[in-house]
Coordinates of C-alpha atoms and ligand atoms in Angstrom, one line a residue:
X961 CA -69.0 68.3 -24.2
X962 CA -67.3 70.7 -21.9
X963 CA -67.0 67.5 -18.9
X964 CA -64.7 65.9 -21.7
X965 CA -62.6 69.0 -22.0
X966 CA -62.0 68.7 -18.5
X967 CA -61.2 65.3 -18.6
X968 CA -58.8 66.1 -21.0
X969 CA -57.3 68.3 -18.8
X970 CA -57.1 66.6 -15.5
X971 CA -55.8 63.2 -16.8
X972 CA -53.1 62.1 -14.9
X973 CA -51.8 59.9 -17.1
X974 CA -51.3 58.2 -20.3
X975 CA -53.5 55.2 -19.5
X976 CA -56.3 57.4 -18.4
X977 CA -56.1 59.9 -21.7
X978 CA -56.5 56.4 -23.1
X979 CA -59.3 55.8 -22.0
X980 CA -60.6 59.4 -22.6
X981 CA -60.1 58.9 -25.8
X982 CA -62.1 56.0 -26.3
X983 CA -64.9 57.4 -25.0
X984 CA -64.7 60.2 -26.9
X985 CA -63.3 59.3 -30.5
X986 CA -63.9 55.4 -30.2
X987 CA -66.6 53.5 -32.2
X988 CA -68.8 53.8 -29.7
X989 CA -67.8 57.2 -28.2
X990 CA -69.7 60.4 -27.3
X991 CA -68.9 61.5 -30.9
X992 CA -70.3 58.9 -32.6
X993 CA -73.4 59.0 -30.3
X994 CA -73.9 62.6 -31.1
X995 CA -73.3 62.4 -35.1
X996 CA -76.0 59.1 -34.5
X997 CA -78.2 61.3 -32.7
X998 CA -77.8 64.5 -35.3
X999 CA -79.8 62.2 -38.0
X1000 CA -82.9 62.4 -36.1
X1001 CA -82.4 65.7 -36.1
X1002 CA -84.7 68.6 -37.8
X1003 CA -83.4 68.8 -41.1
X1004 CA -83.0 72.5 -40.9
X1005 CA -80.8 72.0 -37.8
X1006 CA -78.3 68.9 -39.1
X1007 CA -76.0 70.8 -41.0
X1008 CA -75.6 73.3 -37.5
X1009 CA -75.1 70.3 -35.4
X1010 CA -72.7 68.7 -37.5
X1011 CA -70.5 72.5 -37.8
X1012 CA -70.6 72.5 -33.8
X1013 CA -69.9 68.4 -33.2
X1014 CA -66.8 68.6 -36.0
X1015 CA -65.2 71.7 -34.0
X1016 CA -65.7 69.9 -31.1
X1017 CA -63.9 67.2 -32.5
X1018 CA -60.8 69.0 -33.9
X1019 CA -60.5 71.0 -30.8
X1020 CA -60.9 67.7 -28.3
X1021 CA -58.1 66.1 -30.8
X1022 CA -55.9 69.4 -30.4
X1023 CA -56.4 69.0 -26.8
X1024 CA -56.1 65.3 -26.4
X1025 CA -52.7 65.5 -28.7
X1026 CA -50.9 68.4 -26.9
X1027 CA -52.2 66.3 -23.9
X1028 CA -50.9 63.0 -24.2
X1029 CA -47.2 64.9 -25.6
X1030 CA -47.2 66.5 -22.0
X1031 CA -47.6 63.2 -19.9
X1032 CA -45.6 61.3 -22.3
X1033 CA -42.7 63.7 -21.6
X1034 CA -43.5 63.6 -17.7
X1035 CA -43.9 59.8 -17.3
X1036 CA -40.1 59.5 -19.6
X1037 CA -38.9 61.9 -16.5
X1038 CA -40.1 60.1 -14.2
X1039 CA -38.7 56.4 -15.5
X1040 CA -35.5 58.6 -16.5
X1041 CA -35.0 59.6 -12.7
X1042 CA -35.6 56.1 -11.1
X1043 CA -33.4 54.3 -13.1
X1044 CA -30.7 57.3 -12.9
X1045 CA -27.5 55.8 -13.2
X1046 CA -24.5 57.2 -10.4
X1047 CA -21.6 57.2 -12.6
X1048 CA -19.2 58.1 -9.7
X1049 CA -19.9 54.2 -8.6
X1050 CA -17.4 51.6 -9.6
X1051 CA -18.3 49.2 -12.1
X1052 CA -18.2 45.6 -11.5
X1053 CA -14.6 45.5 -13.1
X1054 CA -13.5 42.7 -15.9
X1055 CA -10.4 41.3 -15.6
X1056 CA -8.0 41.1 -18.6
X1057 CA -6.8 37.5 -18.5
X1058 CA -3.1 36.4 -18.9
X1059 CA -0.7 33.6 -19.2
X1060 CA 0.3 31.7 -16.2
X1061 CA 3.8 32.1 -15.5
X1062 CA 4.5 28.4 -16.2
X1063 CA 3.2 29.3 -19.7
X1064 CA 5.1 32.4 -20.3
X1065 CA 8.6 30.2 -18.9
X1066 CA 7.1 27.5 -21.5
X1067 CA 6.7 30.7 -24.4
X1068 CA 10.4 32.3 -23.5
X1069 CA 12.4 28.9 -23.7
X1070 CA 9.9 27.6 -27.2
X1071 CA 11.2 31.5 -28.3
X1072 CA 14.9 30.4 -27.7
X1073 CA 15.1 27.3 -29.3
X1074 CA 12.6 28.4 -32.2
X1075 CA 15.2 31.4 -33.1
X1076 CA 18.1 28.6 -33.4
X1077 CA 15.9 26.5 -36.0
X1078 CA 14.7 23.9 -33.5
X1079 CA 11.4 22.3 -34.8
X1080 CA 8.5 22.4 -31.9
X1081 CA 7.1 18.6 -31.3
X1082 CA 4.3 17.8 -29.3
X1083 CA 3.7 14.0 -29.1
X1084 CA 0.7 13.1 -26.8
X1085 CA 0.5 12.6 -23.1
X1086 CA -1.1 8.9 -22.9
X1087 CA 2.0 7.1 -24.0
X1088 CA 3.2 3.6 -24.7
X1089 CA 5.4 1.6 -22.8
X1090 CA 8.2 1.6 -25.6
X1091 CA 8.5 5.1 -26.0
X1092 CA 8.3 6.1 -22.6
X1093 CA 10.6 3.5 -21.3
X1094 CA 12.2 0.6 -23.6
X1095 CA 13.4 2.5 -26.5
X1096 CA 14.7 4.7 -24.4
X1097 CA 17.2 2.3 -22.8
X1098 CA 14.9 2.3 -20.0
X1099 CA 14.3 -1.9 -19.8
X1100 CA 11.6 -3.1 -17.9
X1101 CA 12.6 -3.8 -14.0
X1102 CA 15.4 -1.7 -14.8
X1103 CA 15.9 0.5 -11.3
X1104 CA 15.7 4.0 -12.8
X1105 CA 11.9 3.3 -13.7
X1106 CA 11.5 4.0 -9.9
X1107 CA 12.2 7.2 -10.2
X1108 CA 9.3 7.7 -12.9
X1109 CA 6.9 6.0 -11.6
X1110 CA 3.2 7.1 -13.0
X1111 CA -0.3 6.6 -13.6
X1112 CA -1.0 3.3 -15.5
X1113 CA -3.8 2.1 -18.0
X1114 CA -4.3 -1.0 -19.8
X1115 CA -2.0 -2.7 -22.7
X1116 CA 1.2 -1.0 -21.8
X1117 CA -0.3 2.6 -22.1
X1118 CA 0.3 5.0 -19.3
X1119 CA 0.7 9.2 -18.5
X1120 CA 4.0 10.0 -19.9
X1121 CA 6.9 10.9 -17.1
X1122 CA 8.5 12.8 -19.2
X1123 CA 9.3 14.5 -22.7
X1124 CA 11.7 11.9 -23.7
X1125 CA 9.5 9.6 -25.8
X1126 CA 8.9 12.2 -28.5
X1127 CA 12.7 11.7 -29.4
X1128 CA 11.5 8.6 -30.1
X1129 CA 7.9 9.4 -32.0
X1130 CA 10.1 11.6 -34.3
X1131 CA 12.8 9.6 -34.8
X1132 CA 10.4 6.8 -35.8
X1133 CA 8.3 8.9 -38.4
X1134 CA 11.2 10.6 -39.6
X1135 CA 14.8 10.6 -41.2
X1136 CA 18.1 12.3 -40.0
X1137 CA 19.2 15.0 -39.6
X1138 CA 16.5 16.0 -36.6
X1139 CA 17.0 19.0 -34.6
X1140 CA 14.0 19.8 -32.4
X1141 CA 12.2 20.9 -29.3
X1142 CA 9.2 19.3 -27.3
X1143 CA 7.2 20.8 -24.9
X1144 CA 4.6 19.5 -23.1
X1145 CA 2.8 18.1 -19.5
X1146 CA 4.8 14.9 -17.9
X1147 CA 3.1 13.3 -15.2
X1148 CA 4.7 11.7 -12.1
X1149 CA 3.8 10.2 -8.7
X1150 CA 5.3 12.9 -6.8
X1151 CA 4.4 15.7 -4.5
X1152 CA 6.0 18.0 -2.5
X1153 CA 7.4 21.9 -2.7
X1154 CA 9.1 21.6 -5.6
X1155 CA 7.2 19.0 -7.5
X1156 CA 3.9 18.2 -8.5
X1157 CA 2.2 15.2 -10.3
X1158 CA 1.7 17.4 -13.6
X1159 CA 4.7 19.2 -14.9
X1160 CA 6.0 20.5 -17.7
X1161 CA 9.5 19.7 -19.5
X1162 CA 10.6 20.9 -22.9
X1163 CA 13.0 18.0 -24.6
X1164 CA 15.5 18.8 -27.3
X1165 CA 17.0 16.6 -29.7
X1166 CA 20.1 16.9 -32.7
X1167 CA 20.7 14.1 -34.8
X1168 CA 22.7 14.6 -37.9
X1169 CA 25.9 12.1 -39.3
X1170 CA 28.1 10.0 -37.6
X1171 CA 31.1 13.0 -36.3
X1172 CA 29.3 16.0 -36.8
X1173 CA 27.6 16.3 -33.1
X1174 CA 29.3 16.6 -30.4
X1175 CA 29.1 17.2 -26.6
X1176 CA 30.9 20.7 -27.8
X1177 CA 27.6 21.6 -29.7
X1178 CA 25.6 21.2 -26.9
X1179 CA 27.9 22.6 -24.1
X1180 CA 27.6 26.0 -26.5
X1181 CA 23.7 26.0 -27.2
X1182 CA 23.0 25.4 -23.5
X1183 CA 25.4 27.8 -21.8
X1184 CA 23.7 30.1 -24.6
X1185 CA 20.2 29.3 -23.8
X1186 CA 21.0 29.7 -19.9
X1187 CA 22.2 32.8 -20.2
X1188 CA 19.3 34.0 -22.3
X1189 CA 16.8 33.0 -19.6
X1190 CA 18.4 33.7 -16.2
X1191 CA 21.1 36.7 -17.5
X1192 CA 24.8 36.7 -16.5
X1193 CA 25.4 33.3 -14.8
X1194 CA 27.8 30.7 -15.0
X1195 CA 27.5 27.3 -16.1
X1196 CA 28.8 24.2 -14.9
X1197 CA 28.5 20.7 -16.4
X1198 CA 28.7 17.6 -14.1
X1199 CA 29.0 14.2 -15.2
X1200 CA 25.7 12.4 -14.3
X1201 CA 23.6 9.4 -15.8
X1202 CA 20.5 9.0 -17.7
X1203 CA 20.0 5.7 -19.5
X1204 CA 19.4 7.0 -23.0
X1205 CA 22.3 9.0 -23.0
X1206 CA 26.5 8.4 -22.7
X1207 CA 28.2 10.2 -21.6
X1208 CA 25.2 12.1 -19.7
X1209 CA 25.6 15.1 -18.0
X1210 CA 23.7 17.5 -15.2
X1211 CA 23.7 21.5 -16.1
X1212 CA 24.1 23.8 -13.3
X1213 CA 23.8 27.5 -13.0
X1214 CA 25.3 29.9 -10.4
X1215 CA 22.4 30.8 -7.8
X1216 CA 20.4 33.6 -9.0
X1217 CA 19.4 34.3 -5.2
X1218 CA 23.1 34.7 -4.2
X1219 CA 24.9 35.1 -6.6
X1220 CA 27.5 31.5 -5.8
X1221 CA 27.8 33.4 -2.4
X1222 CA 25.9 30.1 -0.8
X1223 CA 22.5 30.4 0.7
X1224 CA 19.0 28.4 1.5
X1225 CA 17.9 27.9 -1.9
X1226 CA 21.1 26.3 -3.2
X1227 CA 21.7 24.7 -0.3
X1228 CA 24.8 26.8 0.6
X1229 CA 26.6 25.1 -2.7
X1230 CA 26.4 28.3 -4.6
X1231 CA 24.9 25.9 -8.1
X1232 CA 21.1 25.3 -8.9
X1233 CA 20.7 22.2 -11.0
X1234 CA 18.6 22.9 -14.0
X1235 CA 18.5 20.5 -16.6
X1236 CA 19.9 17.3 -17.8
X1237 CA 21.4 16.5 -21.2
X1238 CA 24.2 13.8 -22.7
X1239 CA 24.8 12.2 -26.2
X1240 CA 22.8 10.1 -27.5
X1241 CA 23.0 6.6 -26.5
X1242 CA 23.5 4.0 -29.4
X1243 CA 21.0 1.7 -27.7
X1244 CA 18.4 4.6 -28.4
X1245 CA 19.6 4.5 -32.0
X1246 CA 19.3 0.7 -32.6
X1247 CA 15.9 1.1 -30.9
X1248 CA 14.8 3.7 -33.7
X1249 CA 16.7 1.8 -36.2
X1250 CA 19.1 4.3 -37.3
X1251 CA 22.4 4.4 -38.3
X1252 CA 25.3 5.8 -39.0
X1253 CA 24.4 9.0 -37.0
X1254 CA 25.0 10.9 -34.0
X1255 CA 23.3 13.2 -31.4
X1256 CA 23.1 15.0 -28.3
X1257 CA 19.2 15.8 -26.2
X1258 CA 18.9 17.5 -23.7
X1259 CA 15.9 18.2 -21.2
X1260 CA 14.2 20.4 -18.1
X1261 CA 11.7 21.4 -16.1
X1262 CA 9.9 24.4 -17.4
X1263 CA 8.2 24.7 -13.4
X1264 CA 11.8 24.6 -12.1
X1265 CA 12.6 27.4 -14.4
X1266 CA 9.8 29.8 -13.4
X1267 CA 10.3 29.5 -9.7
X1268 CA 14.0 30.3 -10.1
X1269 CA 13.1 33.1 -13.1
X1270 CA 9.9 34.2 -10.2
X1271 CA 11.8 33.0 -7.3
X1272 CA 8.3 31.0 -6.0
X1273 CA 8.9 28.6 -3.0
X1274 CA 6.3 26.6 -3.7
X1275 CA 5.3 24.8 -6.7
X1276 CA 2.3 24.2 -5.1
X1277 CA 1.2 27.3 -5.2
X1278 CA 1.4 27.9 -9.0
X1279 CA -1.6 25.1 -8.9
X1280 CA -3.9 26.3 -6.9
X1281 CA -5.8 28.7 -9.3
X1282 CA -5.3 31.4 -6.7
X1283 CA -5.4 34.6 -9.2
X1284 CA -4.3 37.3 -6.6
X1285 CA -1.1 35.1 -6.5
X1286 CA -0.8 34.5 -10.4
X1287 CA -1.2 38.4 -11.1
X1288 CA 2.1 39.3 -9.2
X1289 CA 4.0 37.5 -12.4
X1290 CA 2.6 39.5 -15.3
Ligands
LIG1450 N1 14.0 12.7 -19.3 C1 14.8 13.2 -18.2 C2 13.9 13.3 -16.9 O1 12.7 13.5 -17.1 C3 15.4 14.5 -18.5 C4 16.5 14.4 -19.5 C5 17.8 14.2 -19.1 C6 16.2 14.4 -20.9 C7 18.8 14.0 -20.1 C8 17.2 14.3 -21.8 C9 18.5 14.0 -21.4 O2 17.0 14.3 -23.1 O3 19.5 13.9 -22.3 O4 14.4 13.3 -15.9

């Protein structure tokens, strides 16, 4: 027995005390062999056989336990240390996510208008061509199309060039008085630093009775609203023309770079254009079928607004999923 003792002792690991201990507990171990052998035994001498061959086996156990705790332990060490962990590294860092700063432009103006009761409308980007174009007093071959011209699909369907047509949606699925906001993506056939063929625009629209909105109104809510987004500015209106509006005007805003000193970005004219806006022309009406009201809309590029609000010289840039340059505007 004592060569098992000393196996005991010299095993080097788990998987070898294993082992041992198959040879020495297992069905057919030494033990067994050994009671086996006992029963051909003398009688006189079985029951001193058996005493010896049961201490054997407690003490082997004892040994084999106390054993098997001691190499556990070692081998845990062991696996413990190679896989040691050097927590003065750097983990591989996650990155909180943010809105883009068109987005957050897009969030601050929907803020505005949402505080002064405007209704948010969304519409859908593949349009038709009435509400793009026709009921907007935008007839076909009429020359200001040019200007908008886009992607095309089949029966008169085609990428919406701007936010205009959900005047129209809204004024077709609803009654007066209206007073809401839509933004949303426009597309256009244009590209260069300051425009891109996806944009954004947020579109605004008041229709209530006949005399009770006026160009008035909306020279108040828009000097307002520009001075909530760019801060202490003036505002200038300038007689313009969109089709769907009469009289139509363009909204300017003293430059935010020079303060209507004069320099690069305004061209040395002291004014950055920033939206366009007019009373509601009664073709638009007719073409909605409604009567007896009155209104003024108003719209603007949300992109234009964030590289003014950012001052970013290239809207190309803001496109290019380039996260080192997104992160400067959080
Ligand atoms: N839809 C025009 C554009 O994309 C912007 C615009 C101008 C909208 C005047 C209006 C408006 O509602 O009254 O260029």
């Amino acid at each position: 027995m004592k060569e098992w003792y000393d196996a005991i002792k010299e095993a080097q690991s788990v998987e070898k005390l294993e082992d041992i201990r198959i040879s020495v507990f297992g069905k057919k171990g030494v033990l067994a062999d050994e009671f086996a052998k006992m029963k051909s035994a003398p009688d006189n001498e079985k029951s001193q056989i058996a005493k010896e061959l049961n201490t054997h086996k407690n003490e082997l156990m004892n040994e084999f336990t106390a054993k098997k705790i001691i190499l556990q332990t070692e081998e845990l060490k062991r696996a413990m240390m190679a896989e040691a962990i050097d927590v003065s590294l750097y983990g591989s860092q996650s990155q909180a996510g943010a809105l883009h700063p068109v987005m957050q432009t897009m969030d601050r103006i929907v803020e505005y208008f949402s505080s002064m009761n405007f209704a948010v409308k969304t519409g859908t980007m593949v349009e038709d061509d009435f509400n793009n174009f026709e009921a907007l007093n935008l007839p076909k071959y009429h020359p200001a199309r040019d200007m908008q011209d886009t992607f095309y699909f089949k029966d008169e369907m085609l990428l919406r060039t701007h936010t205009s047509p959900v005047q129209i949606r809204t004024m077709m699925s609803t009654k007066p008085p209206i007073r809401m906001i839509a933004p949303g993506a426009v597309f256009r056939r244009d590209y260069d630093i300051t425009h891109t063929p996806m944009f954004h625009q947020v579109e605004g629209l008041v229709v209530d009775e006949e005399g009770k909105v006026s160009f008035a109104n909306l020279k108040y809510i828009l000097e307002d609203f520009l001075k909530y987004m760019f801060g202490d500015v003036e505002v200038r209106f300038r007689p313009s023309f969109f089709p769907f509006t009469e009289p139509s005007a363009e909204v300017d805003i003293s430059c935010v770079f020079c303060k209507g000193q004069g320099c690069r970005v305004c061209s040395q004219t002291g004014w950055l254009e920033v939206l366009g806006c007019g009373i509601v022309d009664p073709n638009v009406f007719k073409a909605v079928k409604y009567k007896n009201v009155s209104g003024y809309a108003f719209g603007l590029g949300v992109e234009r607004f964030a590289m003014l609000i950012h001052q970013i010289g290239d809207l190309r840039s803001l496109f290019e999923g380039d996260i080192k340059l997104l992160e400067q505007f959080q």
